[in-house]
Coordinates of C-alpha atoms and ligand atoms in Angstrom, one line a residue:
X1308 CA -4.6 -31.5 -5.3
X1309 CA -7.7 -32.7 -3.0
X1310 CA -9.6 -30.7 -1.5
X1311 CA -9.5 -30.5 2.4
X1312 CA -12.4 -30.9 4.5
X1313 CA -11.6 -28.1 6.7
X1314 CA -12.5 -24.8 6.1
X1315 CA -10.6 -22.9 8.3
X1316 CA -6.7 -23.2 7.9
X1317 CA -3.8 -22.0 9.0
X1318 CA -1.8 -19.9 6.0
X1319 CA 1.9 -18.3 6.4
X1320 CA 2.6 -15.3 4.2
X1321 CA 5.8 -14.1 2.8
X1322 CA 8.1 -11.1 3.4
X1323 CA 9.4 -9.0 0.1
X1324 CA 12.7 -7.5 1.5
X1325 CA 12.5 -4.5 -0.5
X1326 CA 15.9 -1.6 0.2
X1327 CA 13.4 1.1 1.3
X1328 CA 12.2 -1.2 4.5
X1329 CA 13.1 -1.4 7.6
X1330 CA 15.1 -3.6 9.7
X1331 CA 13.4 -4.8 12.7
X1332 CA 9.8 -4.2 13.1
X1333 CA 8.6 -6.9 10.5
X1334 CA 11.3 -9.6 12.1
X1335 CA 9.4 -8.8 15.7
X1336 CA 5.5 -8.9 14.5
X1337 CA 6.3 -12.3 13.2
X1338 CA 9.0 -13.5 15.4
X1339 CA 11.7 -14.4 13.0
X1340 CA 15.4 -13.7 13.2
X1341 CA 17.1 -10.5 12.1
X1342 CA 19.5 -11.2 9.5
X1343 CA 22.2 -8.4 9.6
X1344 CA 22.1 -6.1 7.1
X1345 CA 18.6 -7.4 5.6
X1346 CA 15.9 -5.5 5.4
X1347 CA 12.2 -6.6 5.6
X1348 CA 9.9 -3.9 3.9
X1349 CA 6.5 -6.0 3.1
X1350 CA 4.6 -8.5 4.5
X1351 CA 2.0 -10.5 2.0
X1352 CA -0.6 -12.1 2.7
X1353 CA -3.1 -13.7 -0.4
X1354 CA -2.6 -14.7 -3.6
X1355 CA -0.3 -12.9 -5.7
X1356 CA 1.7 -14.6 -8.1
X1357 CA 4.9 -12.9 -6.9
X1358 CA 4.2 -13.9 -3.0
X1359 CA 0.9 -16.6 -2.6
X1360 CA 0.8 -17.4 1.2
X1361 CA 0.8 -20.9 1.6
X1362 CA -1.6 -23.4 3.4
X1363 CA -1.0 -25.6 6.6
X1364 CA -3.4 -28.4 6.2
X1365 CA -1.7 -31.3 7.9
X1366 CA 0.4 -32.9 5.0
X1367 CA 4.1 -32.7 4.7
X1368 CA 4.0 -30.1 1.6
X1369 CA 2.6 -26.7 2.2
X1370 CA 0.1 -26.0 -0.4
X1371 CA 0.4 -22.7 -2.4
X1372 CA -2.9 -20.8 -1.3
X1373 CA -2.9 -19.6 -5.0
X1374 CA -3.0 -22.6 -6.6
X1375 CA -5.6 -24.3 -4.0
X1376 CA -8.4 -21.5 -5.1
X1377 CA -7.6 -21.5 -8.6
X1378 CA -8.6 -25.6 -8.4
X1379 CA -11.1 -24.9 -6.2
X1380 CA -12.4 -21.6 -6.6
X1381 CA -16.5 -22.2 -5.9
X1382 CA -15.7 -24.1 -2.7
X1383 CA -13.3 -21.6 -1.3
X1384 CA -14.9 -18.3 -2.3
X1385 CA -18.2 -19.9 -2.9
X1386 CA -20.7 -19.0 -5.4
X1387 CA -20.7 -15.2 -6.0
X1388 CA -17.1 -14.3 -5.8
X1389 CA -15.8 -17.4 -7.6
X1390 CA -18.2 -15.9 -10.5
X1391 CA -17.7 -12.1 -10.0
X1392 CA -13.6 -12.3 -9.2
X1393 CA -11.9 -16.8 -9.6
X1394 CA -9.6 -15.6 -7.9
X1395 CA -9.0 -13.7 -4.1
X1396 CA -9.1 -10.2 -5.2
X1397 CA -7.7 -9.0 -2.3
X1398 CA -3.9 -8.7 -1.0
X1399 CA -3.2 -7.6 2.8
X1400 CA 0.1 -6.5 3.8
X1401 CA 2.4 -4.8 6.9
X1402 CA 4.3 -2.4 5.6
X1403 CA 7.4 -1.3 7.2
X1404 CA 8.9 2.0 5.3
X1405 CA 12.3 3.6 6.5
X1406 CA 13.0 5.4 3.3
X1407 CA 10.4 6.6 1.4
X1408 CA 8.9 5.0 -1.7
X1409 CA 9.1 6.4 -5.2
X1410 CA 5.9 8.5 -5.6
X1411 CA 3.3 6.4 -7.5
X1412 CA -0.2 6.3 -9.2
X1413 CA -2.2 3.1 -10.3
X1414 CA -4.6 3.0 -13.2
X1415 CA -8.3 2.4 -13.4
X1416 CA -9.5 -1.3 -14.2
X1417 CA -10.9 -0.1 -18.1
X1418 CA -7.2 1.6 -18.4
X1419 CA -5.4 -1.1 -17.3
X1420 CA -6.9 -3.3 -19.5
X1421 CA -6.0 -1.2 -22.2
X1422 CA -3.0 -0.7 -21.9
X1423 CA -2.2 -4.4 -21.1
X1424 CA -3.5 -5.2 -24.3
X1425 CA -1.4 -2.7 -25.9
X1426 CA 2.2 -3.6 -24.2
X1427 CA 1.3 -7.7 -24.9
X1428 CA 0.8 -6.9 -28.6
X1429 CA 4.2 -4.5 -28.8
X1430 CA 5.7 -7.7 -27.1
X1431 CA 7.4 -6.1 -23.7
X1432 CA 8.7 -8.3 -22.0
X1433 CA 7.2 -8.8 -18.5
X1434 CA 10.2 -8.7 -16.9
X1435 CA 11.3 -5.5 -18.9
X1436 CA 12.5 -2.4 -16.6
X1437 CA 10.1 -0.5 -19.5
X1438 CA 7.4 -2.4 -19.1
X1439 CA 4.1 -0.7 -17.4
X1440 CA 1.4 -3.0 -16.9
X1441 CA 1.9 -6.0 -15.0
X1442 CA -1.4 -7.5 -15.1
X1443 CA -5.1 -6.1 -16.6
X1444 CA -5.9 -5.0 -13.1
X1445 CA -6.6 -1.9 -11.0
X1446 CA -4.7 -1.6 -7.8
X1447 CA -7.4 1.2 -5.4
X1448 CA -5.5 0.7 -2.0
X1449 CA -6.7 1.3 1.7
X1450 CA -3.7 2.0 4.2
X1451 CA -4.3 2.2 8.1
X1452 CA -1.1 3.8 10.1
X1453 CA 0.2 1.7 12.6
X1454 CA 2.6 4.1 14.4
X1455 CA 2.5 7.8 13.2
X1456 CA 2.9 7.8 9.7
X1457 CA 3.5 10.4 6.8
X1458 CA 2.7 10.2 3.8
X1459 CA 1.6 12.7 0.3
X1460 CA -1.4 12.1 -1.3
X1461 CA -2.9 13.8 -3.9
X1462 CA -2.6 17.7 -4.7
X1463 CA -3.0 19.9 -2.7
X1464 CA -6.1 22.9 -2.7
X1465 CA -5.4 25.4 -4.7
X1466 CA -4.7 28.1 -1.6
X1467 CA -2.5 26.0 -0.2
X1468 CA -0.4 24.8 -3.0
X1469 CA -0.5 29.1 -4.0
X1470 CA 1.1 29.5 -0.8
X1471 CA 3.8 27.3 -0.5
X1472 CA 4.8 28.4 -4.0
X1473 CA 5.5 31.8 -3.2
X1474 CA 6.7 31.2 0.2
X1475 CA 9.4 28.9 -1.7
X1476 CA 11.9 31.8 -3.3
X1477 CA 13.1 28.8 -5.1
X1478 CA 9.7 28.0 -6.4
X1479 CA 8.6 31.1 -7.4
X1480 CA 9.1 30.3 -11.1
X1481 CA 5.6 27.9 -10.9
X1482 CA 3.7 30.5 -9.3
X1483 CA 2.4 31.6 -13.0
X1484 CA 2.1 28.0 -14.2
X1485 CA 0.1 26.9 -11.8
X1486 CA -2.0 30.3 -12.1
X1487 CA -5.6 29.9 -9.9
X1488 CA -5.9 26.4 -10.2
X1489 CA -3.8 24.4 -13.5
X1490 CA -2.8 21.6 -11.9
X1491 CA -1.9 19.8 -15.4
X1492 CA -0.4 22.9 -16.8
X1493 CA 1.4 22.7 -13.4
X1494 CA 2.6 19.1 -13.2
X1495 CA 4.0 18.4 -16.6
X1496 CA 5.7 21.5 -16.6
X1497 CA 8.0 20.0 -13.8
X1498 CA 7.7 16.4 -14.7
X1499 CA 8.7 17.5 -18.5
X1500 CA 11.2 20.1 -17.4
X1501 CA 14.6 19.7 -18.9
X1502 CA 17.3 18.3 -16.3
X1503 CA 19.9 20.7 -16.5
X1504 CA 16.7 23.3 -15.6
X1505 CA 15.5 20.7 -12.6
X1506 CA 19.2 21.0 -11.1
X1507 CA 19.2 24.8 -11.5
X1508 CA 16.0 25.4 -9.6
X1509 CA 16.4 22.6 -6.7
X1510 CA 20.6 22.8 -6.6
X1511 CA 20.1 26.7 -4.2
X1512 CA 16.9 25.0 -2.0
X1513 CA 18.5 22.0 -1.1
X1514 CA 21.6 24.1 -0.7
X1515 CA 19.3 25.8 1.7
X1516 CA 17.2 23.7 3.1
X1517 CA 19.8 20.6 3.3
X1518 CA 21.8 23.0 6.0
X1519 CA 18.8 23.7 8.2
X1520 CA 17.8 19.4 7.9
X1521 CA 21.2 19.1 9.2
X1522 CA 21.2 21.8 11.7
X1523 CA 18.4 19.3 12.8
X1524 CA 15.8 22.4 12.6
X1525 CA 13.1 21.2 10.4
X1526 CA 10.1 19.1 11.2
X1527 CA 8.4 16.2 9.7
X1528 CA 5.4 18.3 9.1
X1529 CA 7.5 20.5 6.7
X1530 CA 8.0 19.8 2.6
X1531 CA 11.5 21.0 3.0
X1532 CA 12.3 18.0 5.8
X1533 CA 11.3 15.5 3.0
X1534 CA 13.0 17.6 0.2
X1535 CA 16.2 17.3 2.2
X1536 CA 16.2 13.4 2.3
X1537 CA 14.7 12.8 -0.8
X1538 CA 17.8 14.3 -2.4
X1539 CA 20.0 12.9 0.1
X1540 CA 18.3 9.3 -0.8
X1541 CA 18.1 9.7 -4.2
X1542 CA 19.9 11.9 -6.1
X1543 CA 22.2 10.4 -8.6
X1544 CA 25.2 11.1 -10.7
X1545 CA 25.1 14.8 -9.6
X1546 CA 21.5 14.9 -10.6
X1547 CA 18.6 16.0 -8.6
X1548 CA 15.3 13.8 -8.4
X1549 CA 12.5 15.7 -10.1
X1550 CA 10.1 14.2 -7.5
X1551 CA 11.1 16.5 -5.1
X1552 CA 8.7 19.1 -6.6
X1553 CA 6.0 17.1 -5.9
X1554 CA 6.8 16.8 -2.7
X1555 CA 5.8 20.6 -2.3
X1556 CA 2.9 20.3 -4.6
X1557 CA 1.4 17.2 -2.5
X1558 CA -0.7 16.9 0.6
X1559 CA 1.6 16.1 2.8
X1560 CA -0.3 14.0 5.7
X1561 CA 0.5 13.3 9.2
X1562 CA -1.7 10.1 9.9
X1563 CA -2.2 9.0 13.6
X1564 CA -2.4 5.2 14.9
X1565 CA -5.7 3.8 13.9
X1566 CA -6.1 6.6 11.1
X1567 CA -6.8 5.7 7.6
X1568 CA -6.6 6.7 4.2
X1569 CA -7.8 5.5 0.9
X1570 CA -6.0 6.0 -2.1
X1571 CA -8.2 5.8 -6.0
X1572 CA -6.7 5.0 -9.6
X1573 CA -5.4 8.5 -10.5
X1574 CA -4.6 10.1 -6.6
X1575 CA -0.4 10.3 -6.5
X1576 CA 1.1 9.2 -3.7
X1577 CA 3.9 8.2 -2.3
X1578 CA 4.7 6.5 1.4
X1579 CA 7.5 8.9 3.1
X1580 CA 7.9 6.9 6.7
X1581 CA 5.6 4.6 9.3
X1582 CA 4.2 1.5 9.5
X1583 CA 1.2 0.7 8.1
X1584 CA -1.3 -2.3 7.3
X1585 CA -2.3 -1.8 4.0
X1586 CA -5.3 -4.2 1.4
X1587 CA -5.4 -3.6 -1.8
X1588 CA -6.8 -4.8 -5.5
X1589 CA -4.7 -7.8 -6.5
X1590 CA -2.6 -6.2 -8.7
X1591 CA 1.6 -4.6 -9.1
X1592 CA 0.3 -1.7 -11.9
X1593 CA 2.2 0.8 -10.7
X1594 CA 3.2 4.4 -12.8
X1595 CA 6.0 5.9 -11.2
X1596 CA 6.8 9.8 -10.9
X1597 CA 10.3 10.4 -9.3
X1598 CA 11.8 9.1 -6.1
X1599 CA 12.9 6.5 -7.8
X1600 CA 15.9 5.0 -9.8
X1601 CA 13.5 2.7 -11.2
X1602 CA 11.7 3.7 -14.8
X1603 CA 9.5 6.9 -15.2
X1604 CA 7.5 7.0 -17.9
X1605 CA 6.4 10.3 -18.1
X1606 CA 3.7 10.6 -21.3
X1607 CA 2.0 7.5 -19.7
X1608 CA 2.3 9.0 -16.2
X1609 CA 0.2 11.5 -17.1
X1610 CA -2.6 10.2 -19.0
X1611 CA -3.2 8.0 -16.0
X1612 CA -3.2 11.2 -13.1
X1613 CA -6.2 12.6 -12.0
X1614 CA -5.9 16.5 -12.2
X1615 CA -7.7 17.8 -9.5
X1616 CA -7.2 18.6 -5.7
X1617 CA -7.5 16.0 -2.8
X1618 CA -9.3 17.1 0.6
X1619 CA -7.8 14.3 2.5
X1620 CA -10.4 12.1 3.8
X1621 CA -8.7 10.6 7.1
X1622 CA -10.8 7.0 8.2
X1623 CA -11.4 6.1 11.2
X1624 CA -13.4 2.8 10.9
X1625 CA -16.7 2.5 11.4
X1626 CA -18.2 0.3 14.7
X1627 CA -20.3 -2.4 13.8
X1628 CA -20.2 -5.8 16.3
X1629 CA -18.3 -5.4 19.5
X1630 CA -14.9 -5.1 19.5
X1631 CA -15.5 -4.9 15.5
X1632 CA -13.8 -1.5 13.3
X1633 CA -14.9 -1.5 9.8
X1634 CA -13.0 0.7 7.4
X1635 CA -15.4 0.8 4.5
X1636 CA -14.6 2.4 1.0
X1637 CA -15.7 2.2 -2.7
X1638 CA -13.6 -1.0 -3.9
X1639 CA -15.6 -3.4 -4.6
X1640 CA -12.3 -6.1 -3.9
X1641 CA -12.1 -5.7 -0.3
X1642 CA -12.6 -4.7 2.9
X1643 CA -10.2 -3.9 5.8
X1644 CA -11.7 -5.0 9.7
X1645 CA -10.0 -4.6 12.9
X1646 CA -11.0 -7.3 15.5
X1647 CA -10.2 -6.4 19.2
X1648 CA -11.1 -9.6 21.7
X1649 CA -10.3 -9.1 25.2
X1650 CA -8.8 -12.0 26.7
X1651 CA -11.1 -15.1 27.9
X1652 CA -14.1 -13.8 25.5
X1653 CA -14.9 -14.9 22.2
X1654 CA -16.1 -14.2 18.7
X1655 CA -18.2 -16.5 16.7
X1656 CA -17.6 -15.7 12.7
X1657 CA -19.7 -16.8 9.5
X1658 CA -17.2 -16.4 6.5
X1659 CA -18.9 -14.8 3.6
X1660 CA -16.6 -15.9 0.5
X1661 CA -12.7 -15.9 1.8
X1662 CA -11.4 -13.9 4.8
X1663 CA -7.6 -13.6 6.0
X1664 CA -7.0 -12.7 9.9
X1665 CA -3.7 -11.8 10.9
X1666 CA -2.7 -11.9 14.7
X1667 CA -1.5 -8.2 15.2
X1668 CA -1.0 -8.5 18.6
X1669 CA -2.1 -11.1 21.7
X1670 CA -3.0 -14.7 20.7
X1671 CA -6.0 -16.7 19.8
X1672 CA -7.5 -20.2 19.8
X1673 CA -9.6 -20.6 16.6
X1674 CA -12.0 -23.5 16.2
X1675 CA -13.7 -24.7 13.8
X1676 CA -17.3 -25.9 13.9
X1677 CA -16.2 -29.3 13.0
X1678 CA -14.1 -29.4 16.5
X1679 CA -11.0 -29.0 15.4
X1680 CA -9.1 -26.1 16.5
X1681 CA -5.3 -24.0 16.1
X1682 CA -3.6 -21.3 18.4
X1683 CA -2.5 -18.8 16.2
X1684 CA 0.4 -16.1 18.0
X1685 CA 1.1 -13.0 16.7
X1686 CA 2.3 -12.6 13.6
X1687 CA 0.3 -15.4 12.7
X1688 CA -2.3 -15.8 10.3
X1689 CA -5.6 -17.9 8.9
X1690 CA -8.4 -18.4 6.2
X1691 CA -11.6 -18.9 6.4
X1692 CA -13.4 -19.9 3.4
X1693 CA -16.7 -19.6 2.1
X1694 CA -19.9 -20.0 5.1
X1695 CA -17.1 -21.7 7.0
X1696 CA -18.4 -21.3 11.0
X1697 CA -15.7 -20.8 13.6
X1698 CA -15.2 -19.4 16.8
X1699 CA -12.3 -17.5 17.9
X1700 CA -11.0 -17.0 21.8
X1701 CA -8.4 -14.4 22.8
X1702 CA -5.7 -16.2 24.9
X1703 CA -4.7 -12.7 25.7
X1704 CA -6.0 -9.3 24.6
X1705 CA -6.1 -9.9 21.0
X1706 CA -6.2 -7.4 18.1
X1707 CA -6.8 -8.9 14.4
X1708 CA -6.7 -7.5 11.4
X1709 CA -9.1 -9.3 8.6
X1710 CA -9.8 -8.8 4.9
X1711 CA -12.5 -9.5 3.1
X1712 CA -14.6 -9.2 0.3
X1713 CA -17.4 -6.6 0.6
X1714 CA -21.3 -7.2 -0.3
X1715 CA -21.1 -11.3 -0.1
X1716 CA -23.4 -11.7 2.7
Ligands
LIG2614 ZN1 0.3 2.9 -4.3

């Protein structure tokens, strides 16, 4: 592999067509045909091993983005970052969810490494429905909502999860579990629960609740509307998904276009409908905990869940250069921007380590100080690496999204 002489280059990403996503919205940002019956959940853009977007660099073969920093990793994410990380530690994705995801926690760095370790040395195989721990990594993940977008996150205050309890007949059984505030006593009593038990208590609410959904009478600010298709998504074999208790013992959040949250090893969560653009740790460690046919492991669930209550920090981004939204938060492995260039102006960027831009909407001409220059649509996407000088120019009003790694300047 040589290495190119341009430092700005044009990348295409890769689209996981996942059964929870939707049909059309992914197939319209990047203007590419609908196949019928497909659907288009994810779109990647980075490194990952399961999806590396791929360069454009003028010769016949497209270069796997992956493999070009991993052979040059000081001259694309230049000094600090090819020390501190070798590799992008970043992935940015568009996320498309029709039906919701299974609910989901990732670990911290020091417990993924762990128990990596531990499931190499029992020899579970990667590929292995049982296996845990992908890679040695923590996965702390930033989402910003697209269109409206709902989502739980984390448990709720104790007065409020008090409150839905006994204002659930069905759930009235929890009330002294949970008592003021034992949110572990709480949660393994329904994640450990017997099934036969789990049916009991959720067979007469859904039986209830399914009839008003129907009736087309509840909301999608309600726990019952996600209760009713949760079990009408995923309830198998005359069994009822345990998840759905959680859906009551979650925040449930009703995010806004342009609103943000930011999700910590430990916070459950679990995406329930929207779209969303979403950069995260390099990393597929997830622990699952119902809403799911896939594998729950529930003893190593629940050594990796933070017990405590979530006040739901919403973002907004922060202004910094014109036209510039930051969305800052404590992960060190990147950093979310939103660039909005009104058509006929420009924007003159310094690339600190690597940075991916995505076209969201509009179209840009981006050139690079050597005098060489691309028009990327929308949909479309580049990298920048490492002091790499370039100035972009909105064709038309132009908003782009670009990760990056924070604290490299
Ligand atoms: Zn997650």
């Amino acid at each position: 592999m040589e290495l190119s002489k341009d430092r700005v280059l044009q990348i295409t990403g890769k689209v996981q067509h996942y059964a929870w996503g939707g049909f059309y919205y992914l197939p319209k940002l990047l203007n590419i045909p609908v196949k019928k019956g497909e659907t288009y959940a994810e779109f990647w853009l980075g490194a990952h091993e399961r999806g590396s977007s791929e360069l454009k660099n003028g010769s016949e073969n497209p270069v796997s983005l992956k493999d070009y920093v991993d052979t040059f990793p000081v001259q694309t994410l230049g000094e600090k970052a090819g020390r501190t990380f070798g590799h992008i530690p970043f992935l940015l994705k568009v996320m498309d969810v029709k039906d919701m995801l299974s609910i989901q926690v990732h670990p911290t760095r020091e417990n993924a490494q762990i128990a990596f370790d531990a499931e190499n040395k029992l020899g579970i195989d990667p590929a292995s429905p049982k296996r845990n721990f992908k890679d040695n990594n923590h996965k702390p993940e930033l989402m910003l909502a697209l269109s409206e977008f709902w989502l739980l996150h984390g448990f709720k205050s104790p007065k409020a999860l008090q409150t839905i309890l006994r204002e659930t007949p069905e759930l009235h059984f929890l009330v002294p579990i949970f008592g003021s505030d034992n949110y572990k006593k709480l949660y393994k009593h329904v994640m450990e629960l017997p099934q036969v038990q789990v049916d009991r208590h959720l067979k007469t609410l859904l039986e209830r609740i399914i009839s008003h959904f129907n009736a087309g009478k509840l909301s999608k600010d309600k726990e019952d509307y996600w209760a009713a298709r949760a079990a009408m998504t995923y309830s198998q074999d005359g069994h009822i998904d345990r998840g759905i208790f959680s859906i009551y013992i979650f925040n449930l959040l009703h995010l806004q276009p342009g609103q943000a949250v930011y999700q910590d090893a430990g916070l459950p969560h679990a995406y329930l409908e929207g779209q969303n653009v979403e950069i995260m740790s390099n990393s597929d460690n997830v622990l699952r905990g119902g809403l799911t046919v896939k594998h729950v492991d529930v003893p190593e669930l629940m050594k990796h869940v933070k017990f405590e209550c979530t006040v739901p920090n919403i973002i907004t981004g922060v202004a910094s250069t014109e036209g510039r939204l930051v969305y800052p938060t404590p992960a060190p492995d990147f950093e979310l921007s939103r660039l909005q260039i009104m058509k006929g102006k420009s924007d003159k960027l310094v690339s600190h380590s690597i940075e991916i831009f995505l076209v969201f909407s509009g179209s840009a001409e981006v050139e690079e100080n050597n005098g060489k220059s691309f028009k990327r649509n929308k949909g479309e996407a580049w990298v920048s690496f490492d002091t790499a000088k370039s100035e972009v120019r909105a064709i038309e009003d132009t908003v782009i999204y670009q990760a990056s790694i924070p604290g490299m300047d």
